[in-house]
PDB file of C-alpha atoms in Angstrom:
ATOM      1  CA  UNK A   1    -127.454-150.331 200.669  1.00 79.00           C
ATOM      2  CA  UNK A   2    -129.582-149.273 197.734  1.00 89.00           C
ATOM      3  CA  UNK A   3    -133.139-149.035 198.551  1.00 93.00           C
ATOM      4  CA  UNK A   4    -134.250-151.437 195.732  1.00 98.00           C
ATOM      5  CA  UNK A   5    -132.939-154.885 195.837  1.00 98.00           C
ATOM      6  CA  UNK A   6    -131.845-156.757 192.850  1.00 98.00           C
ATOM      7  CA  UNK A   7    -129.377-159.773 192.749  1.00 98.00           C
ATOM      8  CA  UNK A   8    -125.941-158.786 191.818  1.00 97.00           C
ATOM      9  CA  UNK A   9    -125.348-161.325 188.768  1.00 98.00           C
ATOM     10  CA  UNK A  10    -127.233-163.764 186.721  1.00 98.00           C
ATOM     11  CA  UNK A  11    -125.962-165.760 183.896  1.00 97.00           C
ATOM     12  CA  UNK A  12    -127.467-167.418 181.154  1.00 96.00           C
ATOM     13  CA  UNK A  13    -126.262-169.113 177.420  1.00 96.00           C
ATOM     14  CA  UNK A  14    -126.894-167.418 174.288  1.00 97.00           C
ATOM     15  CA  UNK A  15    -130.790-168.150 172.907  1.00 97.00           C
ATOM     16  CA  UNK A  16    -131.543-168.669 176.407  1.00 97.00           C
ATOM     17  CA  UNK A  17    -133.926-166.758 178.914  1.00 97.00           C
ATOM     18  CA  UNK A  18    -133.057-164.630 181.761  1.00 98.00           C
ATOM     19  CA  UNK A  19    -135.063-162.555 184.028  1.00 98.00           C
ATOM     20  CA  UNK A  20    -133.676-160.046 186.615  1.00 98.00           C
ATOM     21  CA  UNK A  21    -135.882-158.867 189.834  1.00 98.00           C
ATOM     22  CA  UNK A  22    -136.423-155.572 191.572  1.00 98.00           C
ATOM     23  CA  UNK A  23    -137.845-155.732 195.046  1.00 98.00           C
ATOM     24  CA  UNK A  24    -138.796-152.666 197.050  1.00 98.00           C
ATOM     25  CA  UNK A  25    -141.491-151.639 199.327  1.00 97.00           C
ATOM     26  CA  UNK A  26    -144.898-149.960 199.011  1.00 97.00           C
ATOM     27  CA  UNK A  27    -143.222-146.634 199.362  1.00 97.00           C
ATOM     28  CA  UNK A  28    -142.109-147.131 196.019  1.00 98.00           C
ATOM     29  CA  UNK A  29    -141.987-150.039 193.576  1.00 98.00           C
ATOM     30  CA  UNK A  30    -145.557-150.460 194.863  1.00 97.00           C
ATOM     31  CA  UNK A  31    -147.018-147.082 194.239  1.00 97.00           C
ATOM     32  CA  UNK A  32    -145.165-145.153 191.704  1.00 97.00           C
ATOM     33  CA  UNK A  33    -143.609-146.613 187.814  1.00 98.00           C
ATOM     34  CA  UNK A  34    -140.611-148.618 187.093  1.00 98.00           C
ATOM     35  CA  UNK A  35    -138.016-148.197 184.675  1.00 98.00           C
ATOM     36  CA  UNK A  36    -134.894-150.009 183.434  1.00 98.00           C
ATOM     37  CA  UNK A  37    -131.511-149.452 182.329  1.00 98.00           C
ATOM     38  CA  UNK A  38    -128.416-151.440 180.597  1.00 98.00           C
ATOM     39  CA  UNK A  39    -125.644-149.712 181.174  1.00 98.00           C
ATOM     40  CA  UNK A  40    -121.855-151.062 179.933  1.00 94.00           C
ATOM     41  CA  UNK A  41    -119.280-149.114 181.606  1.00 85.00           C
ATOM     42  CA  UNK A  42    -117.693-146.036 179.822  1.00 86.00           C
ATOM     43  CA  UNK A  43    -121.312-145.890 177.993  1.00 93.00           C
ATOM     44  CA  UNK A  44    -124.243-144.114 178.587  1.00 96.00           C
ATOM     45  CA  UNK A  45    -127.235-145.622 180.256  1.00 97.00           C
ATOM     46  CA  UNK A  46    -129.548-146.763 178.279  1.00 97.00           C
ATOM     47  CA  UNK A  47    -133.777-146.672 178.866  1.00 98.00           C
ATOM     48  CA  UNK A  48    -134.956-149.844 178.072  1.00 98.00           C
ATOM     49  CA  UNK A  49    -137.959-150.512 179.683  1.00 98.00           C
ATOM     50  CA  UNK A  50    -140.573-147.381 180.915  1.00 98.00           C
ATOM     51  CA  UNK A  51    -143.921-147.047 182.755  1.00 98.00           C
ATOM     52  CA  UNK A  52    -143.484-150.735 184.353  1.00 98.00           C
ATOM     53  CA  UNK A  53    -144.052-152.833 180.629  1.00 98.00           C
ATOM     54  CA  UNK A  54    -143.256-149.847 177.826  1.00 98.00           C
ATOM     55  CA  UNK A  55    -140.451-150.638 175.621  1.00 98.00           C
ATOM     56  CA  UNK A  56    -138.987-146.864 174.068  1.00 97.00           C
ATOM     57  CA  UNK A  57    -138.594-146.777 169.897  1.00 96.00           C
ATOM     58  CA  UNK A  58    -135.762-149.019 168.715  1.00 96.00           C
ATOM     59  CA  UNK A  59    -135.558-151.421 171.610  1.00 97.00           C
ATOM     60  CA  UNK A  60    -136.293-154.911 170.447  1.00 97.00           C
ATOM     61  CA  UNK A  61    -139.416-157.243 171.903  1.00 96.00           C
ATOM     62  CA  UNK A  62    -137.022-159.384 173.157  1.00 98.00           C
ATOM     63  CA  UNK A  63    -136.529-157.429 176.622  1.00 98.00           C
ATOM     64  CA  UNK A  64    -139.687-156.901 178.594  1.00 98.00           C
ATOM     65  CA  UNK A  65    -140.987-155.214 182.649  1.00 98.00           C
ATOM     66  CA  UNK A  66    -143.275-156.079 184.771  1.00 98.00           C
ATOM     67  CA  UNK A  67    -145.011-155.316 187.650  1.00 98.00           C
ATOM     68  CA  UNK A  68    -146.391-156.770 190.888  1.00 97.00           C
ATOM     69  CA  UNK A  69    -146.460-155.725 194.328  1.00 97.00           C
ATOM     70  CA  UNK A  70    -143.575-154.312 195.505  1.00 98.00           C
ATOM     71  CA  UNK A  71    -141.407-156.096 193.166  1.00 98.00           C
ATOM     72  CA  UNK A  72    -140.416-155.636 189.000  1.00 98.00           C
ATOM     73  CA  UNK A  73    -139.033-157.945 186.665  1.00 98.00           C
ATOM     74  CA  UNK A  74    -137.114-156.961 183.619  1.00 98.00           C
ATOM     75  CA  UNK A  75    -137.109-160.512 181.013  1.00 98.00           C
ATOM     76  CA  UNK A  76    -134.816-160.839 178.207  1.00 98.00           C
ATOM     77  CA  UNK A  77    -135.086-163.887 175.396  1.00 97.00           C
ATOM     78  CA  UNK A  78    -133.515-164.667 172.900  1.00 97.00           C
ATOM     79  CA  UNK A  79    -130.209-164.141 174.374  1.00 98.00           C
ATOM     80  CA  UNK A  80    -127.369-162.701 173.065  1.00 97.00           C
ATOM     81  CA  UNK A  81    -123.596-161.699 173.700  1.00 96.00           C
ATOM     82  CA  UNK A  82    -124.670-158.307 173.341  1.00 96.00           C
ATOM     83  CA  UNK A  83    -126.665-157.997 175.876  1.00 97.00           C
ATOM     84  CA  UNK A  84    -124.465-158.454 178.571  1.00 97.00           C
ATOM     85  CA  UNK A  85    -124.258-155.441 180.304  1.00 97.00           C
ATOM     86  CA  UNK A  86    -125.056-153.978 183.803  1.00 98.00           C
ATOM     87  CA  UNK A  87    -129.084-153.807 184.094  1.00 98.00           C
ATOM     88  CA  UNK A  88    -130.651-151.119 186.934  1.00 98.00           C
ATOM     89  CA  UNK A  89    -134.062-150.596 188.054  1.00 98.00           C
ATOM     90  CA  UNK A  90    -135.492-147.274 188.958  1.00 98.00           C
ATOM     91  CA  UNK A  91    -138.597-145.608 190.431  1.00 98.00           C
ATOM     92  CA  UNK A  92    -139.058-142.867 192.882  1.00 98.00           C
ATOM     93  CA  UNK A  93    -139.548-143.160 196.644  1.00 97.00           C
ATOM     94  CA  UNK A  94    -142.600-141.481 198.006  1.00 96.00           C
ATOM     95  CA  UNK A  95    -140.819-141.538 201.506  1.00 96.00           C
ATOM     96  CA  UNK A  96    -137.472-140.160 200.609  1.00 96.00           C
ATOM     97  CA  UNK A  97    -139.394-137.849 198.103  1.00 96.00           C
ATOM     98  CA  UNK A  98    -136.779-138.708 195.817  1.00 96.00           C
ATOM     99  CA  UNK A  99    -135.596-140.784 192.906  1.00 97.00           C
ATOM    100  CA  UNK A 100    -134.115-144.516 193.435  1.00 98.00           C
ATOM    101  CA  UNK A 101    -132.101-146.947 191.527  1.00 98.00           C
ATOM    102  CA  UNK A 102    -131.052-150.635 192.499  1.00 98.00           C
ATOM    103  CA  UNK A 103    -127.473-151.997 193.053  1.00 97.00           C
ATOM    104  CA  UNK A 104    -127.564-153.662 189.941  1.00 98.00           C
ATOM    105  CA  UNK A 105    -127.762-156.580 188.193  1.00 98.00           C
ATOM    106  CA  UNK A 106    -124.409-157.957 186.279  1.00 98.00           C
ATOM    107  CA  UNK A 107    -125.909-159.909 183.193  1.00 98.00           C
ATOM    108  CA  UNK A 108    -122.789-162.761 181.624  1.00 97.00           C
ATOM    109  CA  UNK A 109    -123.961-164.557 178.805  1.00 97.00           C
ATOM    110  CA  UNK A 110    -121.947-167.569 178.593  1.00 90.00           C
TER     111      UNK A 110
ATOM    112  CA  UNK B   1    -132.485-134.751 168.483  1.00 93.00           C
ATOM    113  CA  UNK B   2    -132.599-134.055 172.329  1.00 96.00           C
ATOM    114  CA  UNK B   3    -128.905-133.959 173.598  1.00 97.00           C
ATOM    115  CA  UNK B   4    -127.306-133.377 176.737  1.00 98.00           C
ATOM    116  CA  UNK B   5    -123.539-132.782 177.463  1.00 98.00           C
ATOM    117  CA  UNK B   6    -122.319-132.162 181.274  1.00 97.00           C
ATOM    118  CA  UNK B   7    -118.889-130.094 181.503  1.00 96.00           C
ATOM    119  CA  UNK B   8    -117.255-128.876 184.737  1.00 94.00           C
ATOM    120  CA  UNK B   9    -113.707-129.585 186.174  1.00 93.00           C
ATOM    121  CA  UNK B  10    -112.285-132.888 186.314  1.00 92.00           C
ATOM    122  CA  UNK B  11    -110.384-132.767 189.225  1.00 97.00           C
ATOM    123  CA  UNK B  12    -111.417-131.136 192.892  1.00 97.00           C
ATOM    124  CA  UNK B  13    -109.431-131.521 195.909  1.00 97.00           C
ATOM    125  CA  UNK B  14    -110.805-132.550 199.055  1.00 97.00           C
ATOM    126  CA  UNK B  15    -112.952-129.942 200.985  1.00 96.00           C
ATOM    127  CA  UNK B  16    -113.901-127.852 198.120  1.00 97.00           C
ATOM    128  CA  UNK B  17    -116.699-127.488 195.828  1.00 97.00           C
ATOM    129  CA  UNK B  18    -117.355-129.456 192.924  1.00 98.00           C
ATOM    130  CA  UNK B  19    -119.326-127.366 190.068  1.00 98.00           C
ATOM    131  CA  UNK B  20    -121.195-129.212 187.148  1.00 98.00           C
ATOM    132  CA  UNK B  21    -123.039-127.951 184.039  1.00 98.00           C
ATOM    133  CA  UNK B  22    -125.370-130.207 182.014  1.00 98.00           C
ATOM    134  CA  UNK B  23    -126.007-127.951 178.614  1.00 98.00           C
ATOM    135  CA  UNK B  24    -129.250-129.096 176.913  1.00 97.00           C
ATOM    136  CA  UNK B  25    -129.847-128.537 173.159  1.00 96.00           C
ATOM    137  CA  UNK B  26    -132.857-129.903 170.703  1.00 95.00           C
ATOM    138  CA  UNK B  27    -135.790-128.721 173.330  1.00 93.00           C
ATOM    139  CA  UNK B  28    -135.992-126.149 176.368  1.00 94.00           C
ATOM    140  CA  UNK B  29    -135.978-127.245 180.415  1.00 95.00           C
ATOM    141  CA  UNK B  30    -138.767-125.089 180.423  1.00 95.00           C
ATOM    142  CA  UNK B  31    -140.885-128.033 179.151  1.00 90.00           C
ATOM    143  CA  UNK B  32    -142.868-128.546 182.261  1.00 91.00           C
ATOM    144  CA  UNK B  33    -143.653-132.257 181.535  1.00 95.00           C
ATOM    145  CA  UNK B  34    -139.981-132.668 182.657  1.00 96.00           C
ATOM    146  CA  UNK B  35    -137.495-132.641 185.405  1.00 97.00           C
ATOM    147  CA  UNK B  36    -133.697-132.278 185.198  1.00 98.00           C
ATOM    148  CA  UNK B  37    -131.614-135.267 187.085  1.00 98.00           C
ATOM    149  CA  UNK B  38    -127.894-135.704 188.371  1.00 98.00           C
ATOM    150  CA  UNK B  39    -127.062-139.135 189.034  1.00 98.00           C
ATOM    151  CA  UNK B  40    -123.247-140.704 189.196  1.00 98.00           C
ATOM    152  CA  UNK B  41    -121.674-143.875 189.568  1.00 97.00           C
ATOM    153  CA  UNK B  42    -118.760-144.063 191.524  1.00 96.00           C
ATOM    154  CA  UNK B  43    -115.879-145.952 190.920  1.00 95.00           C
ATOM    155  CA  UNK B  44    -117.372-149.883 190.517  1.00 94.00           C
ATOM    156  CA  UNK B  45    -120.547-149.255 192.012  1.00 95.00           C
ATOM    157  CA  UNK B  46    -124.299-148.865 191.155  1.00 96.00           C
ATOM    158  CA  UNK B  47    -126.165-145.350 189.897  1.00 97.00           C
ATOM    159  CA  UNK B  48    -127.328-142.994 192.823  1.00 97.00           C
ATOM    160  CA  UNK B  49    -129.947-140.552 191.560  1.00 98.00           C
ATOM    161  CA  UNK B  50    -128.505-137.022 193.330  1.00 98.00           C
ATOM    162  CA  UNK B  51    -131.578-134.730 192.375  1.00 97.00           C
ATOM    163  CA  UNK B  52    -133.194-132.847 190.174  1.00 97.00           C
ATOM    164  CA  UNK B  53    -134.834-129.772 188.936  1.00 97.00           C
ATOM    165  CA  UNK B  54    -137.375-128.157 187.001  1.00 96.00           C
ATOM    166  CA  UNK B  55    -137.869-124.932 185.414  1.00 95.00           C
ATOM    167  CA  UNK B  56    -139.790-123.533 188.111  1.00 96.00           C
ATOM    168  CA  UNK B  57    -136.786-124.290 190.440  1.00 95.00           C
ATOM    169  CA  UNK B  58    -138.728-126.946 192.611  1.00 96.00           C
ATOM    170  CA  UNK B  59    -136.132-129.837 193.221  1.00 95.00           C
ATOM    171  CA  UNK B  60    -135.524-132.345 194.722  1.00 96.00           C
ATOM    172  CA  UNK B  61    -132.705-134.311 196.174  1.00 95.00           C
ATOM    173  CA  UNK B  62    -131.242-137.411 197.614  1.00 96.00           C
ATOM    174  CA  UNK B  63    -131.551-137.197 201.568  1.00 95.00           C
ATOM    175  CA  UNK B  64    -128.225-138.527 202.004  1.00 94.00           C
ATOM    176  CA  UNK B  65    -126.891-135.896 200.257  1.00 92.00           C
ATOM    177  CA  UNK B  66    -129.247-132.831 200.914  1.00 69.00           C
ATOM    178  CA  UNK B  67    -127.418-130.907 202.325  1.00 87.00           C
ATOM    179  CA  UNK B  68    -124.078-130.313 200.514  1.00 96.00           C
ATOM    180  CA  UNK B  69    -126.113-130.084 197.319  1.00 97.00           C
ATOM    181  CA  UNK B  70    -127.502-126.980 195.105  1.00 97.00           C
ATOM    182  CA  UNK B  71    -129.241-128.056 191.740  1.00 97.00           C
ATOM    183  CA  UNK B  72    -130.662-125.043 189.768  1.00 97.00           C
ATOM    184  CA  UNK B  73    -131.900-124.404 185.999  1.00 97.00           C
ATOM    185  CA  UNK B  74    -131.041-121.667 184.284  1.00 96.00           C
ATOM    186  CA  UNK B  75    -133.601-121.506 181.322  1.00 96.00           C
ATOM    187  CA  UNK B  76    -131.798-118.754 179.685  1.00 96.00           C
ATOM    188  CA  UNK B  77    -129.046-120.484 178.867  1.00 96.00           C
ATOM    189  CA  UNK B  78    -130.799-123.796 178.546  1.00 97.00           C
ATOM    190  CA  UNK B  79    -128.594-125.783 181.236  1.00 97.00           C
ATOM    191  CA  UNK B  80    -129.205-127.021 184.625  1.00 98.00           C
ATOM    192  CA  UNK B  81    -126.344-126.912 187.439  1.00 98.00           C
ATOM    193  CA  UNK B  82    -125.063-128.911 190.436  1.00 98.00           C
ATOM    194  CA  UNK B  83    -123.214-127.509 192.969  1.00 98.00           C
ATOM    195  CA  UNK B  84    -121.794-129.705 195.796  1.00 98.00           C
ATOM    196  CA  UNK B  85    -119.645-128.652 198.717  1.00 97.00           C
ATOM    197  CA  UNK B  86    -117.346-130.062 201.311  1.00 96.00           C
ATOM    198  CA  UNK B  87    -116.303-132.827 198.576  1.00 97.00           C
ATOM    199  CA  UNK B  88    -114.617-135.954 199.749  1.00 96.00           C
ATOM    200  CA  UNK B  89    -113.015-139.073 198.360  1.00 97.00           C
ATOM    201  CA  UNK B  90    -116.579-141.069 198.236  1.00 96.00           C
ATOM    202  CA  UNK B  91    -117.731-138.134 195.794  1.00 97.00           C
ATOM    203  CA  UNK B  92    -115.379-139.537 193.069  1.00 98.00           C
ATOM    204  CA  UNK B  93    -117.537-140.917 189.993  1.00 97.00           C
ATOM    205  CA  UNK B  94    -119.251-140.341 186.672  1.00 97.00           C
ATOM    206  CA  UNK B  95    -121.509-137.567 187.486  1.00 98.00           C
ATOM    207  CA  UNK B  96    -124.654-137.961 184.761  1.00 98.00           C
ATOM    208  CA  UNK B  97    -127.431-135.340 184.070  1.00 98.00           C
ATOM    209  CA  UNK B  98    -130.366-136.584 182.629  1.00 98.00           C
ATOM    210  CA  UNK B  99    -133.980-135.746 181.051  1.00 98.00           C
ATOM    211  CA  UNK B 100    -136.983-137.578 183.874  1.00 97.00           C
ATOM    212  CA  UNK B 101    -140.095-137.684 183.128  1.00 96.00           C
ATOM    213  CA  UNK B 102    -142.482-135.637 185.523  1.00 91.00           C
ATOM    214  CA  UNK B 103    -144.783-138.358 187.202  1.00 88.00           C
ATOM    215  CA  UNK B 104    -143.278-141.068 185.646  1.00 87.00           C
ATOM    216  CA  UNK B 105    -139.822-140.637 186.571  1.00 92.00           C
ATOM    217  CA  UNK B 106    -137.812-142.665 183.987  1.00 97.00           C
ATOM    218  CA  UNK B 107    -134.594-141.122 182.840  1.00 98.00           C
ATOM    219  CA  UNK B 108    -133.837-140.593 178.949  1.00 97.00           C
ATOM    220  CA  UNK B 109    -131.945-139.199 177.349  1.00 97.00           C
ATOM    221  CA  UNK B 110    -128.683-139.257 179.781  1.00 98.00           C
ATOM    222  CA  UNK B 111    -125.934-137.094 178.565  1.00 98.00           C
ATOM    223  CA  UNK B 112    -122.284-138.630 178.097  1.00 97.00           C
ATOM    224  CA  UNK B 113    -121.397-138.132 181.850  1.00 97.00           C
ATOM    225  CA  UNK B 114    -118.393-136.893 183.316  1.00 97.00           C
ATOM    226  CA  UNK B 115    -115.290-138.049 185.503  1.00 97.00           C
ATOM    227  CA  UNK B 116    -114.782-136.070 188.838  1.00 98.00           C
ATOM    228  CA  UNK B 117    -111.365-137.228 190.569  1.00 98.00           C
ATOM    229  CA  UNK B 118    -110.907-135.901 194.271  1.00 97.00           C
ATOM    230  CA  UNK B 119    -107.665-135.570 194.757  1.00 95.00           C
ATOM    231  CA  UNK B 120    -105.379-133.022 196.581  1.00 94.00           C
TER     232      UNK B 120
END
């Protein structure tokens, strides 16, 4: 049971709009930065989102974070086949003194 | 370019110790903006961040794991170390070390990860 809660799968068609959620507690999501992750298996995970809304070099305007609360929200537009992939949140825990990631969030672009 | 490769045995049987090196090249671990992270992903399931370290040796680590784990830095060398003990079948997975941002504590860049099998 992962300490951040995101829904296991979304789906959406290419061009379309998808957003994936992150909910967690005060202890966390609500006092410290989220990040976020697409990670294919046999790849590397990659950053895609830092600091709640920062997008790192290279990755497109298409994927954005957000913050409020206790909860996070990673948005992708523009869809595309590409960007299916598994998608994580992460933040650290001020209670377990220690970093967290959620279960994950299985994006299929139809 | 910042890189980081993890090396260490494939293959640990049950009971044992499980030893894993994360060499870092294109900057030093003594940068004290940043902390040193293990995280795997075991067979089908999500990332669990392990723990990490910085330069000073002041980690930190997963409760549920705490105690079976040893994460150290070796600036020396340049490389950062995980040590776990008493290994069973549930410690099968990609083991990942990874750069995380003091404060912050996002994760880049993650190094290519590697397999551990527990088997006898």
């Amino acid at each position: 049971q992962s300490v951040l809660t995101q829904p296991p799968s979304v789906s959406a068609t290419p061009g379309q709009k998808v957003t994936i959620s992150c909910s967690g507690s005060s202890a966390n999501i609500g006092s410290k930065y989220v990040s976020w992750y697409k990670h294919l298996p046999g790849t590397v995970p990659k950053l895609l989102i830092y600091e709640n809304d920062r997008r790192p070099s290279g990755i497109p305007d298409r994927f954005s974070g957000s913050k409020s609360g206790t909860s996070a929200t990673l948005g992708i537009t523009e869809l595309q086949t590409g960007d299916e992939a598994d998608y994580y949140c992460g933040t650290w825990d001020n209670s377990l003194n220690a970093g967290v990631f959620g279960g994950g969030t299985k994006l299929t672009v139809l | 370019q910042l890189q980081l490769q993890e090396s260490g045995p494939g293959l640990v049987k049950p009971s044992e110790t499980l030893s894993l090196r994360c060499i870092v090249s294109g900057d030093s671990i003594s940068d004290g903006n940043y902390y040193w992270a293990w995280i795997r992903q075991p067979p089908g399931r999500g990332l669990e961040w392990i723990g990490n370290v910085d330069y000073k040796q002041l980690t930190f680590q997963n409760p549920s794991l705490k105690n079976r784990v040893t994460i150290s830095a070796d600036t020396s060398n340049n490389q950062v170390s995980l040590t776990m003990t008493s290994v069973t079948a549930a410690d099968e997975a990609v083991y990942y070390c990874a750069r995380q941002r003091t404060g912050m504590d996002w994760h880049d860049p993650w190094g290519q990860g590697t397999l551990v099998t527990v088997s006898s």
